[in-house]
PDB file of C-alpha atoms in Angstrom:
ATOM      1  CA  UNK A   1       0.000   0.000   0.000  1.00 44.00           C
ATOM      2  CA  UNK A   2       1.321   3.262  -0.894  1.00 48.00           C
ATOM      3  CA  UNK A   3       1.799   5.956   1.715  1.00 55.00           C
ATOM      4  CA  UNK A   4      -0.194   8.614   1.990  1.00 60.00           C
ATOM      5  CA  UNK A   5      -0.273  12.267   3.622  1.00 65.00           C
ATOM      6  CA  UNK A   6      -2.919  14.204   4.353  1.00 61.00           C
ATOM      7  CA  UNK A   7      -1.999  18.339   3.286  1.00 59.00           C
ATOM      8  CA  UNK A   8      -3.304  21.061   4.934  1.00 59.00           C
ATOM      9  CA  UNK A   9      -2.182  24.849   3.276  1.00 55.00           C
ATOM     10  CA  UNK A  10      -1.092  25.300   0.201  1.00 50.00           C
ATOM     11  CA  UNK A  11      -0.547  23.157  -2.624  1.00 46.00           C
ATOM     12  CA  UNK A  12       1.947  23.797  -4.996  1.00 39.00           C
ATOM     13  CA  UNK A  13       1.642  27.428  -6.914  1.00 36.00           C
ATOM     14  CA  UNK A  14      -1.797  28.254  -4.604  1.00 34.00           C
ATOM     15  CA  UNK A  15      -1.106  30.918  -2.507  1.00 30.00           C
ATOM     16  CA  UNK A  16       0.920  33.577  -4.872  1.00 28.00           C
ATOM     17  CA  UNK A  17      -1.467  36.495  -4.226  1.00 27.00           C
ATOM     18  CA  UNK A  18      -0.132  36.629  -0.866  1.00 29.00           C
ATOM     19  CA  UNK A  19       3.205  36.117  -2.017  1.00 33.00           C
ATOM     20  CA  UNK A  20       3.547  32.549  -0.726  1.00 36.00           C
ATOM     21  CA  UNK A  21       3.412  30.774  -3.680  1.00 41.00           C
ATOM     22  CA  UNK A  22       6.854  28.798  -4.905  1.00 45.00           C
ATOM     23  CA  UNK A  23       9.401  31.361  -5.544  1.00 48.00           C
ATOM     24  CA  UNK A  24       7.525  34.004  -4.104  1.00 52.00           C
ATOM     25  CA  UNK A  25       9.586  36.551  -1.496  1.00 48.00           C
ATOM     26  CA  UNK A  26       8.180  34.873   1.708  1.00 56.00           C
ATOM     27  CA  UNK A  27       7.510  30.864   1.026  1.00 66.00           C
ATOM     28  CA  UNK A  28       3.983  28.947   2.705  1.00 93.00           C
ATOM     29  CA  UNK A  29       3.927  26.851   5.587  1.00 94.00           C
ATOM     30  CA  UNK A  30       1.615  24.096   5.690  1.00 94.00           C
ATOM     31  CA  UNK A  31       0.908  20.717   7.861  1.00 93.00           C
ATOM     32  CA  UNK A  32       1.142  17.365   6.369  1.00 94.00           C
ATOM     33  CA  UNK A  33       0.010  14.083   8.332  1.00 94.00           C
ATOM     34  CA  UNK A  34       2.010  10.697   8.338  1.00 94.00           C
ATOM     35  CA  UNK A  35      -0.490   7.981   7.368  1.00 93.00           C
ATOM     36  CA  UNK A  36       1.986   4.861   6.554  1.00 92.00           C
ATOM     37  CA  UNK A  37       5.038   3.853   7.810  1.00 95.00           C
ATOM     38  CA  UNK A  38       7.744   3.920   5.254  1.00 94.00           C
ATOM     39  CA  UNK A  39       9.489   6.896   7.046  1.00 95.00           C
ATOM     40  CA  UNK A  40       9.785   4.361  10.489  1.00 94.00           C
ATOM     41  CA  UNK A  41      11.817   5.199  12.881  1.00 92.00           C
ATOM     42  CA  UNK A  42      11.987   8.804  11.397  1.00 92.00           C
ATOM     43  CA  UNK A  43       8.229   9.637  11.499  1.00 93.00           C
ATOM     44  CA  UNK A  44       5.593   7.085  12.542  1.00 92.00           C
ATOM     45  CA  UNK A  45       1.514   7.009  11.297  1.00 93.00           C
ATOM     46  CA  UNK A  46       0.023   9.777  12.959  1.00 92.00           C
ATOM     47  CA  UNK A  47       3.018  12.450  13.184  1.00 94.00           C
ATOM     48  CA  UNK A  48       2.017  15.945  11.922  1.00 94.00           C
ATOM     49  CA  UNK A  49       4.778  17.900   9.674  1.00 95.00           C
ATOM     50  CA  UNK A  50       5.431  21.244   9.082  1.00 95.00           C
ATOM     51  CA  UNK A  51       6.664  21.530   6.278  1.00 96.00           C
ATOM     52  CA  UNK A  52       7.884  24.687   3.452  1.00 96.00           C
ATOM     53  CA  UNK A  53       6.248  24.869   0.250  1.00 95.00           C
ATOM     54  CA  UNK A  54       9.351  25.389  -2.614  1.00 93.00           C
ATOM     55  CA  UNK A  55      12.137  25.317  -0.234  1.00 93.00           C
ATOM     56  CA  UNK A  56      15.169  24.138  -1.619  1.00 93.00           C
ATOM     57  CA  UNK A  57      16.112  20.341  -1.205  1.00 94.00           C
ATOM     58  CA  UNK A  58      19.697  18.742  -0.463  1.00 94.00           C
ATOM     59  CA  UNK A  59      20.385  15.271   0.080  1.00 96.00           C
ATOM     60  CA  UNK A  60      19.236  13.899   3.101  1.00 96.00           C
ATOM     61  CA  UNK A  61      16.145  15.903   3.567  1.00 96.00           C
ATOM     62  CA  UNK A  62      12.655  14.476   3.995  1.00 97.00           C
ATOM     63  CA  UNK A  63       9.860  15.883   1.483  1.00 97.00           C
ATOM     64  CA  UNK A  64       6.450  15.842   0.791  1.00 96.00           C
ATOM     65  CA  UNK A  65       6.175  14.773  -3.005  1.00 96.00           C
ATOM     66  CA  UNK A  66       3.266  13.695  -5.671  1.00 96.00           C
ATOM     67  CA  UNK A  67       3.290  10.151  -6.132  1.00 95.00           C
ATOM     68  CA  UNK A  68       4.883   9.709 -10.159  1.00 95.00           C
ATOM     69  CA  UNK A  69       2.131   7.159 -11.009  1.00 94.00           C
ATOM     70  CA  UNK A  70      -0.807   8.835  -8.774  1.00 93.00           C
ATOM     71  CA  UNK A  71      -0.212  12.310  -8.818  1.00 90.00           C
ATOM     72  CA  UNK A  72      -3.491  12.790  -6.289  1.00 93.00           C
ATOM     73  CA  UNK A  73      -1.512  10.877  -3.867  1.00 93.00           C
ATOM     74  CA  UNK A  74       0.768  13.091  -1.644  1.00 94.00           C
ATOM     75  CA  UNK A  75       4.035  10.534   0.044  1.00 96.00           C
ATOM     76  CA  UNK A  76       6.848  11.763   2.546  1.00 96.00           C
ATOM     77  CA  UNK A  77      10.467  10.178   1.609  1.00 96.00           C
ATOM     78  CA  UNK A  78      13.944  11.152   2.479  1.00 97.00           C
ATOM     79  CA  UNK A  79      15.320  12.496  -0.783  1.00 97.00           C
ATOM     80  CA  UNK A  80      19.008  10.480  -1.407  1.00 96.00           C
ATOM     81  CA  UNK A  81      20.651  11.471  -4.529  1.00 95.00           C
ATOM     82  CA  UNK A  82      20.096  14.093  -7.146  1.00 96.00           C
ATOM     83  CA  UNK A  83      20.330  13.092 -10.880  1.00 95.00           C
ATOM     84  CA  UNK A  84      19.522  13.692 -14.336  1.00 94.00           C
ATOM     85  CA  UNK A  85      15.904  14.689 -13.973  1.00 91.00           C
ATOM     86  CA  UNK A  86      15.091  14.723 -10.575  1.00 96.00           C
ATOM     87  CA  UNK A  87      15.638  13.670  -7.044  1.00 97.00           C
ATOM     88  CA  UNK A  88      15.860   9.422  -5.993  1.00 97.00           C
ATOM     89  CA  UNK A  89      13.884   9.289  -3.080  1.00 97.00           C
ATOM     90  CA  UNK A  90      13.702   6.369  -0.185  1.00 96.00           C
ATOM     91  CA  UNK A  91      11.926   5.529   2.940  1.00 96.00           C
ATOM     92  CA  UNK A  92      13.784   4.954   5.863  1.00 95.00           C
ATOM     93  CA  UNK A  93      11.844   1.982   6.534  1.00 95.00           C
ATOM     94  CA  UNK A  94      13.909  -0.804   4.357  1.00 91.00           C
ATOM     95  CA  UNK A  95      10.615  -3.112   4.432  1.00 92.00           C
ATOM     96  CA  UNK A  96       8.830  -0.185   2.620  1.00 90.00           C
ATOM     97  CA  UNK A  97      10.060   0.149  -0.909  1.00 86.00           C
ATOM     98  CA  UNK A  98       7.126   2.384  -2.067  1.00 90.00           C
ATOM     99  CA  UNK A  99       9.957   4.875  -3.172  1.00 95.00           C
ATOM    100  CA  UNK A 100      12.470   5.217  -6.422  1.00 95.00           C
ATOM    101  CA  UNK A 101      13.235   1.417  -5.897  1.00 94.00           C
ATOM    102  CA  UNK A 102       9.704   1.196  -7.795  1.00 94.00           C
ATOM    103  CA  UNK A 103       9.304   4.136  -9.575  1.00 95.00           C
ATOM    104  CA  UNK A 104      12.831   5.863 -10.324  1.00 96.00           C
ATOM    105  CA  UNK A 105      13.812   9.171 -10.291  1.00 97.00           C
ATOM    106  CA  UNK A 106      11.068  11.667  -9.292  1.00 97.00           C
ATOM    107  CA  UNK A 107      10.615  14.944 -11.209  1.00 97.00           C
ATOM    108  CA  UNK A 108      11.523  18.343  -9.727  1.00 95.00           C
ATOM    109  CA  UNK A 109       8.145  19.497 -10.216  1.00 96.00           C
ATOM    110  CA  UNK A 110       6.541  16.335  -8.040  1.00 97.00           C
ATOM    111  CA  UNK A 111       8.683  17.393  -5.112  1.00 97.00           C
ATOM    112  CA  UNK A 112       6.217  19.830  -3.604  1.00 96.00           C
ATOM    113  CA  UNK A 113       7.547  20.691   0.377  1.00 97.00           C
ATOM    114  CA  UNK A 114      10.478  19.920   3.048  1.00 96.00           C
ATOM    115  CA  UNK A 115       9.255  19.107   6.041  1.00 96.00           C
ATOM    116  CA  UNK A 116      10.935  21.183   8.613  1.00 95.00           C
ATOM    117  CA  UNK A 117       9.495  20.075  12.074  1.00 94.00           C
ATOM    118  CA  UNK A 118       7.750  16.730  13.304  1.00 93.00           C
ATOM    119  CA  UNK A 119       5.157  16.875  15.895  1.00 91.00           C
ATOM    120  CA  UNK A 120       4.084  13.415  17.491  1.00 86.00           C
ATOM    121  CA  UNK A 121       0.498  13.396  18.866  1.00 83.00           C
ATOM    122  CA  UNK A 122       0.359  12.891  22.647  1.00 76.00           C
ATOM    123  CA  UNK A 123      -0.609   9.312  23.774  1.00 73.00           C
ATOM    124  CA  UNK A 124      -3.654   9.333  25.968  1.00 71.00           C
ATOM    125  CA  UNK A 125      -4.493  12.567  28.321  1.00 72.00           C
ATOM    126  CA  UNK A 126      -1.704  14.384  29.949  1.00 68.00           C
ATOM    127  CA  UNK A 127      -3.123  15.596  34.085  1.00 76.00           C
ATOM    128  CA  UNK A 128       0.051  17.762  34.777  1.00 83.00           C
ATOM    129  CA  UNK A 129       2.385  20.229  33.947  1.00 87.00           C
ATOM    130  CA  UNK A 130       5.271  17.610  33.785  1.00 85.00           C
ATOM    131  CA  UNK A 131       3.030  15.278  31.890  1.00 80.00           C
ATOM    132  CA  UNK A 132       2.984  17.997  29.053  1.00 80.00           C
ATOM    133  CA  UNK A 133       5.979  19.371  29.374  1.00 82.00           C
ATOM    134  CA  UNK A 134       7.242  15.716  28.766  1.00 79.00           C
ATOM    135  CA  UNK A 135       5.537  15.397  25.515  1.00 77.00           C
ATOM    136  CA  UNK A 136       6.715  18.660  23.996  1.00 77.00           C
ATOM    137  CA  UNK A 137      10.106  17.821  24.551  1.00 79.00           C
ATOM    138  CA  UNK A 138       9.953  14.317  22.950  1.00 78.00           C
ATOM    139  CA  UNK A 139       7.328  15.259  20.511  1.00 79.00           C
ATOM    140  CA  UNK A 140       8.521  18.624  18.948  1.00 79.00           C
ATOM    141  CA  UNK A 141      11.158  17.662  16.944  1.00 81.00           C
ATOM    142  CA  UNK A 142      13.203  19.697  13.795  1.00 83.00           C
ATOM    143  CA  UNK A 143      13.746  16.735  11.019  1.00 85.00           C
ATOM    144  CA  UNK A 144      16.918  16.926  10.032  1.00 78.00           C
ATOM    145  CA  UNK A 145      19.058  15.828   6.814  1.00 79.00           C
ATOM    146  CA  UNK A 146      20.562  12.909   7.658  1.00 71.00           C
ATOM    147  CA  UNK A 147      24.356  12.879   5.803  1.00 55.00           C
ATOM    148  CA  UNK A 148      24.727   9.505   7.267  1.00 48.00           C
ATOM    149  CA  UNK A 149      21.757   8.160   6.291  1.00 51.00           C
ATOM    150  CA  UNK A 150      21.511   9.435   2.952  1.00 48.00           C
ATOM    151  CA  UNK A 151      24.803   7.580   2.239  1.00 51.00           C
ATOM    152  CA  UNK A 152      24.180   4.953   3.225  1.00 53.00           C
ATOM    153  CA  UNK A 153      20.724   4.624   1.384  1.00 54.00           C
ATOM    154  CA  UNK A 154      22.705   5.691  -1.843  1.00 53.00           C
ATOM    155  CA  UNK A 155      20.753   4.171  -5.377  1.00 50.00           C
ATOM    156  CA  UNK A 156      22.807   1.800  -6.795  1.00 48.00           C
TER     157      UNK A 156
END
């Protein structure tokens, strides 16, 4: 099954009369959910992202991206390598090979966001101040490039 992320704010070119649109002077923010877990131990089903609509991708970052055979279908994959044509993009999850292993290189145009920030939803009701200031410190969490990772998921 393919994975899947829910989008909330702008899709790709909406927002230019505010001057959020891709290459605009200030870029949009939007939230994407996690539905599938390609991106495990990374993200897991149910993590929110914020994410940057046209920001600029290097190796190792995670993006949101239009799936090349079902472009209605919005995935989240680490992008690994960029060649002729596009970006090679694979879940961290080696079980999952819903990414370029399948499809090959994806387009510049299909890559639509970087996700910036992860957010993990709290599990069950938190009664104190501790309880919650637990969870924002293990939930709220920048996703980072990973050089290391990257590497070592390098297309052959």
């Amino acid at each position: 099954m393919p994975e899947q992320v829910h989008e909330r704010g702008p899709g790709q070119g909406e927002g230019a009369e505010a001057g959020q649109g891709r290459g605009g002077p200030l870029r949009a923010f939007g939230l994407a959910e996690v539905y599938n877990p390609s991106m495990v131990p990374t993200l897991q089903p149910g993590d929110q992202l914020v994410v940057q609509y046209g920001a600029a991708v290097r190796p190792g970052a995670v993006v949101v991206l239009r799936h090349p055979f079902r472009q209605d279908l919005l995935i989240v994959k680490r992008a690994v390598q960029r060649r002729d044509g596009g970006w090679w993009v694979q879940g961290d999850n080696p079980f999952v090979e819903n990414d370029s292993r399948e499809f090959g290189v994806v387009p510049d145009e299909l890559v639509i966001a970087r996700a910036w920030v992860r957010v993990r939803p709290p599990r069950g009701v938190q009664r104190s101040v501790a309880g919650v200031l637990s969870w924002v410190v293990s939930a709220v969490r920048p996703v980072r490039a990973e050089r290391s990772l990257a590497s070592r998921l390098r297309a052959r």
